[in-house]
Amino acid sequence: SQQGEEDPQALSIQEGENATMNCSYKTSINNLQWYRQNSGRGLVHLILIRSNEREKHSGRLRVTLDTSKKSSSLLITASRAADTASYFCATATIGAQKLVFGQGTRLTINP
Amino acid sequence: EAGVAQSPRYKIIEKRQSVAFWCNPISGHATLYWYQQILGQGPKLLIQFQNNGVVDDSQLPKDRFSAERLKGVDSTLKIQPAKLEDSAVYLCASSPLAGGGYYEQYFGPGTRLTVT
């Protein structure tokens, strides 16, 4: 069963611009995680944000979480060609032992 | 620290044949996961082990899929017999602690299976 849904499904921007991806989910969560997948490095964990947190930063990445709206956003600032990848949100519902992944956003950075 | 290892990286088989995938998690990681990722979709959890016990296998098609994790370390996922719809990338992941969804997971490179 799908919990998170990413929006947009695909995004194409110019190098140096900022990229924003959104994730909406249906049930209460313990945490929400963002992962990146490209052909070179497989699926890589980016950030974990817990339900009692509103914002987290990691380098050029900024994640926000709004539990009242059941949504999260991932912002990548000053994008680079190497950021071209698919980005997935994954949610861990309260009491659950597993992550449920969304369908992903395919991000393309044009030089 | 060595990452999650998987083999083979690619496999092509005919329908009704059998296939097995192997995973070696990061040393010391208690929890091991097998995911199926169909092209254009996110990974779907097939089975989750904590040490050598099964925590969740609710989405594992048990009539054709089986998995084991001997001695709480390596794991093998088997499909017998394969169907066309089993064509996908099979990802193995591990995490250091129990409570699978509560912590980040480390993924292997995956095995791309094509069933013809």
Short mmCIF file of C-alpha atoms in Angstrom, two decimals:
data_model
loop_
_atom_site.label_atom_id
_atom_site.label_comp_id
_atom_site.label_asym_id
_atom_site.label_seq_id
_atom_site.Cartn_x
_atom_site.Cartn_y
_atom_site.Cartn_z
CA SER A 1 0.00 0.00 0.00
CA GLN A 2 1.32 3.45 -0.86
CA GLN A 3 1.64 5.97 1.93
CA GLY A 4 3.63 8.82 0.46
CA GLU A 5 3.00 10.53 -2.85
CA GLU A 6 5.60 12.81 -4.36
CA ASP A 7 4.83 15.86 -6.44
CA PRO A 8 5.78 16.64 -9.13
CA GLN A 9 6.49 13.29 -10.78
CA ALA A 10 9.18 14.95 -12.89
CA LEU A 11 11.08 18.22 -12.61
CA SER A 12 13.61 19.76 -14.98
CA ILE A 13 15.57 22.88 -14.02
CA GLN A 14 18.76 24.72 -14.95
CA GLU A 15 21.96 24.21 -13.02
CA GLY A 16 22.22 26.70 -10.19
CA GLU A 17 18.48 26.94 -9.63
CA ASN A 18 16.68 25.60 -6.58
CA ALA A 19 14.55 22.44 -6.77
CA THR A 20 11.58 21.75 -4.53
CA MET A 21 9.83 18.41 -4.23
CA ASN A 22 6.81 17.64 -2.12
CA CYS A 23 5.54 14.54 -0.36
CA SER A 24 2.07 13.98 1.05
CA TYR A 25 1.05 11.06 3.24
CA LYS A 26 -2.14 9.70 4.73
CA THR A 27 -1.63 8.42 8.26
CA SER A 28 0.26 9.66 11.31
CA ILE A 29 3.98 9.01 11.20
CA ASN A 30 6.92 8.44 13.50
CA ASN A 31 9.32 9.85 10.93
CA LEU A 32 9.72 10.70 7.26
CA GLN A 33 12.86 10.00 5.27
CA TRP A 34 14.14 11.21 1.91
CA TYR A 35 16.29 9.03 -0.36
CA ARG A 36 18.04 9.67 -3.66
CA GLN A 37 18.53 7.09 -6.39
CA ASN A 38 20.74 7.38 -9.43
CA SER A 39 22.26 4.80 -11.67
CA GLY A 40 25.72 5.31 -10.29
CA ARG A 41 25.18 5.03 -6.55
CA GLY A 42 21.91 3.22 -6.04
CA LEU A 43 19.51 4.31 -3.27
CA VAL A 44 21.10 6.63 -0.72
CA HIS A 45 19.62 8.03 2.49
CA LEU A 46 19.54 11.86 2.61
CA ILE A 47 17.64 13.05 5.68
CA LEU A 48 15.39 11.64 8.41
CA ILE A 49 12.95 14.03 10.09
CA ARG A 50 10.95 12.94 13.10
CA SER A 51 7.33 13.86 13.72
CA ASN A 52 8.25 16.36 16.45
CA GLU A 53 10.65 18.22 14.15
CA ARG A 54 9.65 20.93 11.68
CA GLU A 55 12.81 21.53 9.69
CA LYS A 56 16.21 19.91 9.11
CA HIS A 57 19.20 20.91 7.06
CA SER A 58 22.05 18.95 5.55
CA GLY A 59 24.43 20.86 3.30
CA ARG A 60 22.38 22.15 0.36
CA LEU A 61 19.32 20.15 1.44
CA ARG A 62 16.46 21.52 3.52
CA VAL A 63 13.54 19.36 4.60
CA THR A 64 10.37 20.63 6.21
CA LEU A 65 7.58 18.63 7.82
CA ASP A 66 4.03 19.82 8.46
CA THR A 67 2.23 17.09 10.38
CA SER A 68 -1.05 19.05 10.41
CA LYS A 69 -1.09 18.95 6.61
CA LYS A 70 0.57 15.54 6.43
CA SER A 71 3.17 16.86 4.02
CA SER A 72 6.90 17.34 3.64
CA SER A 73 9.09 19.18 1.20
CA LEU A 74 12.69 18.71 0.08
CA LEU A 75 14.54 21.78 -1.16
CA ILE A 76 17.85 21.45 -2.99
CA THR A 77 19.59 24.80 -3.31
CA ALA A 78 22.09 25.79 -6.01
CA SER A 79 21.49 22.59 -7.96
CA ARG A 80 24.33 20.76 -9.74
CA ALA A 81 24.36 18.26 -12.58
CA ALA A 82 25.23 15.57 -10.04
CA ASP A 83 21.85 16.14 -8.34
CA THR A 84 20.13 14.53 -11.34
CA ALA A 85 18.37 11.53 -9.82
CA SER A 86 15.04 10.21 -8.55
CA TYR A 87 14.07 11.37 -5.07
CA PHE A 88 11.81 9.28 -2.84
CA CYS A 89 10.08 10.04 0.41
CA ALA A 90 9.48 7.14 2.77
CA THR A 91 7.31 7.13 5.86
CA ALA A 92 7.40 5.10 9.05
CA THR A 93 3.97 5.04 10.64
CA ILE A 94 3.63 5.00 14.42
CA GLY A 95 4.16 1.50 15.70
CA ALA A 96 5.22 0.22 12.30
CA GLN A 97 8.39 -1.68 11.81
CA LYS A 98 8.84 -0.70 8.18
CA LEU A 99 9.23 2.14 5.70
CA VAL A 100 6.74 2.73 2.89
CA PHE A 101 8.15 4.48 -0.16
CA GLY A 102 6.39 6.82 -2.55
CA GLN A 103 6.64 6.73 -6.35
CA GLY A 104 9.41 9.32 -6.50
CA THR A 105 10.20 12.57 -8.28
CA ARG A 106 12.56 12.40 -11.22
CA LEU A 107 14.81 15.48 -11.13
CA THR A 108 16.87 16.54 -14.14
CA ILE A 109 19.46 19.32 -13.84
CA ASN A 110 20.29 20.86 -17.22
CA PRO A 111 23.75 22.42 -17.71
CA GLU B 1 33.06 0.61 6.30
CA ALA B 2 32.05 -1.78 3.53
CA GLY B 3 28.54 -1.30 2.18
CA VAL B 4 25.76 -3.77 1.52
CA ALA B 5 26.88 -6.33 -1.04
CA GLN B 6 24.55 -8.05 -3.50
CA SER B 7 25.02 -10.59 -6.23
CA PRO B 8 24.49 -11.12 -9.03
CA ARG B 9 24.05 -7.61 -10.40
CA TYR B 10 22.08 -8.76 -13.42
CA LYS B 11 20.11 -11.91 -14.19
CA ILE B 12 18.05 -12.94 -17.20
CA ILE B 13 15.87 -16.04 -16.95
CA GLU B 14 12.89 -17.54 -18.70
CA LYS B 15 9.50 -17.70 -17.04
CA ARG B 16 8.97 -20.75 -14.81
CA GLN B 17 12.68 -20.96 -14.08
CA SER B 18 14.06 -20.35 -10.60
CA VAL B 19 16.54 -17.70 -9.44
CA ALA B 20 18.32 -16.79 -6.21
CA PHE B 21 19.79 -13.52 -5.01
CA TRP B 22 22.36 -13.09 -2.26
CA CYS B 23 22.89 -10.22 0.16
CA ASN B 24 25.61 -9.50 2.70
CA PRO B 25 24.60 -6.59 4.96
CA ILE B 26 26.89 -4.12 6.69
CA SER B 27 28.75 -5.87 9.48
CA GLY B 28 26.89 -5.73 12.77
CA HIS B 29 23.58 -4.56 11.31
CA ALA B 30 20.70 -6.32 13.03
CA THR B 31 17.95 -5.67 10.50
CA LEU B 32 17.93 -6.76 6.87
CA TYR B 33 15.34 -5.95 4.23
CA TRP B 34 14.51 -7.17 0.74
CA TYR B 35 12.67 -4.76 -1.55
CA GLN B 36 11.25 -5.15 -5.04
CA GLN B 37 11.41 -2.08 -7.27
CA ILE B 38 9.49 -2.18 -10.53
CA LEU B 39 10.58 0.31 -13.16
CA GLY B 40 9.13 3.76 -12.48
CA GLN B 41 7.97 2.90 -8.97
CA GLY B 42 9.32 3.19 -5.46
CA PRO B 43 10.74 0.19 -3.61
CA LYS B 44 8.20 -2.17 -2.06
CA LEU B 45 9.17 -4.14 1.04
CA LEU B 46 9.05 -7.89 0.53
CA ILE B 47 10.49 -9.16 3.79
CA GLN B 48 12.24 -7.79 6.86
CA PHE B 49 14.49 -9.78 9.19
CA GLN B 50 15.65 -8.79 12.65
CA ASN B 51 18.71 -10.91 13.31
CA ASN B 52 17.51 -14.22 11.85
CA GLY B 53 13.80 -13.84 12.66
CA VAL B 54 11.13 -12.53 10.27
CA VAL B 55 9.54 -9.24 11.36
CA ASP B 56 7.34 -8.58 8.32
CA ASP B 57 6.68 -10.68 5.22
CA SER B 58 3.13 -9.48 4.56
CA GLN B 59 3.89 -8.50 0.94
CA LEU B 60 5.99 -11.53 0.05
CA PRO B 61 4.22 -13.76 -2.52
CA LYS B 62 4.83 -16.88 -0.50
CA ASP B 63 3.65 -19.27 -3.20
CA ARG B 64 6.74 -18.44 -5.25
CA PHE B 65 9.10 -16.31 -3.14
CA SER B 66 11.13 -17.47 -0.17
CA ALA B 67 13.88 -15.89 1.88
CA GLU B 68 16.17 -16.88 4.68
CA ARG B 69 18.80 -15.25 6.81
CA LEU B 70 21.06 -17.86 8.28
CA LYS B 71 23.00 -17.03 11.45
CA GLY B 72 21.61 -13.50 11.34
CA VAL B 73 24.09 -12.34 8.70
CA ASP B 74 23.83 -13.17 4.97
CA SER B 75 20.47 -13.59 3.30
CA THR B 76 19.13 -15.29 0.19
CA LEU B 77 15.94 -14.46 -1.70
CA LYS B 78 14.59 -17.08 -4.08
CA ILE B 79 11.90 -17.03 -6.73
CA GLN B 80 10.51 -20.33 -7.98
CA PRO B 81 8.91 -20.36 -10.50
CA ALA B 82 9.43 -16.89 -11.93
CA LYS B 83 6.71 -14.98 -13.75
CA LEU B 84 7.02 -12.15 -16.26
CA GLU B 85 5.77 -9.66 -13.65
CA ASP B 86 8.73 -10.49 -11.41
CA SER B 87 10.97 -8.45 -13.69
CA ALA B 88 12.30 -5.75 -11.37
CA VAL B 89 15.30 -4.63 -9.38
CA TYR B 90 15.67 -6.49 -6.08
CA LEU B 91 17.24 -4.33 -3.42
CA CYS B 92 18.74 -5.46 -0.16
CA ALA B 93 19.14 -3.00 2.71
CA SER B 94 20.27 -3.11 6.30
CA SER B 95 20.03 -0.94 9.37
CA PRO B 96 21.99 -1.13 12.60
CA LEU B 97 19.18 -1.26 15.09
CA ALA B 98 15.88 -2.99 15.60
CA GLY B 99 12.66 -1.12 14.83
CA GLY B 100 13.14 -1.03 11.08
CA GLY B 101 11.23 2.07 10.10
CA TYR B 102 12.69 4.27 12.80
CA TYR B 103 16.20 4.51 11.42
CA GLU B 104 17.94 5.13 8.12
CA GLN B 105 18.53 2.18 5.86
CA TYR B 106 21.63 1.41 3.83
CA PHE B 107 20.98 -0.06 0.40
CA GLY B 108 22.99 -2.36 -1.81
CA PRO B 109 23.37 -1.82 -5.57
CA GLY B 110 20.50 -4.18 -6.38
CA THR B 111 20.01 -7.12 -8.74
CA ARG B 112 18.22 -6.36 -11.98
CA LEU B 113 16.08 -9.37 -12.92
CA THR B 114 14.60 -9.78 -16.37
CA VAL B 115 12.11 -12.60 -16.92
CA THR B 116 11.46 -13.45 -20.57
#
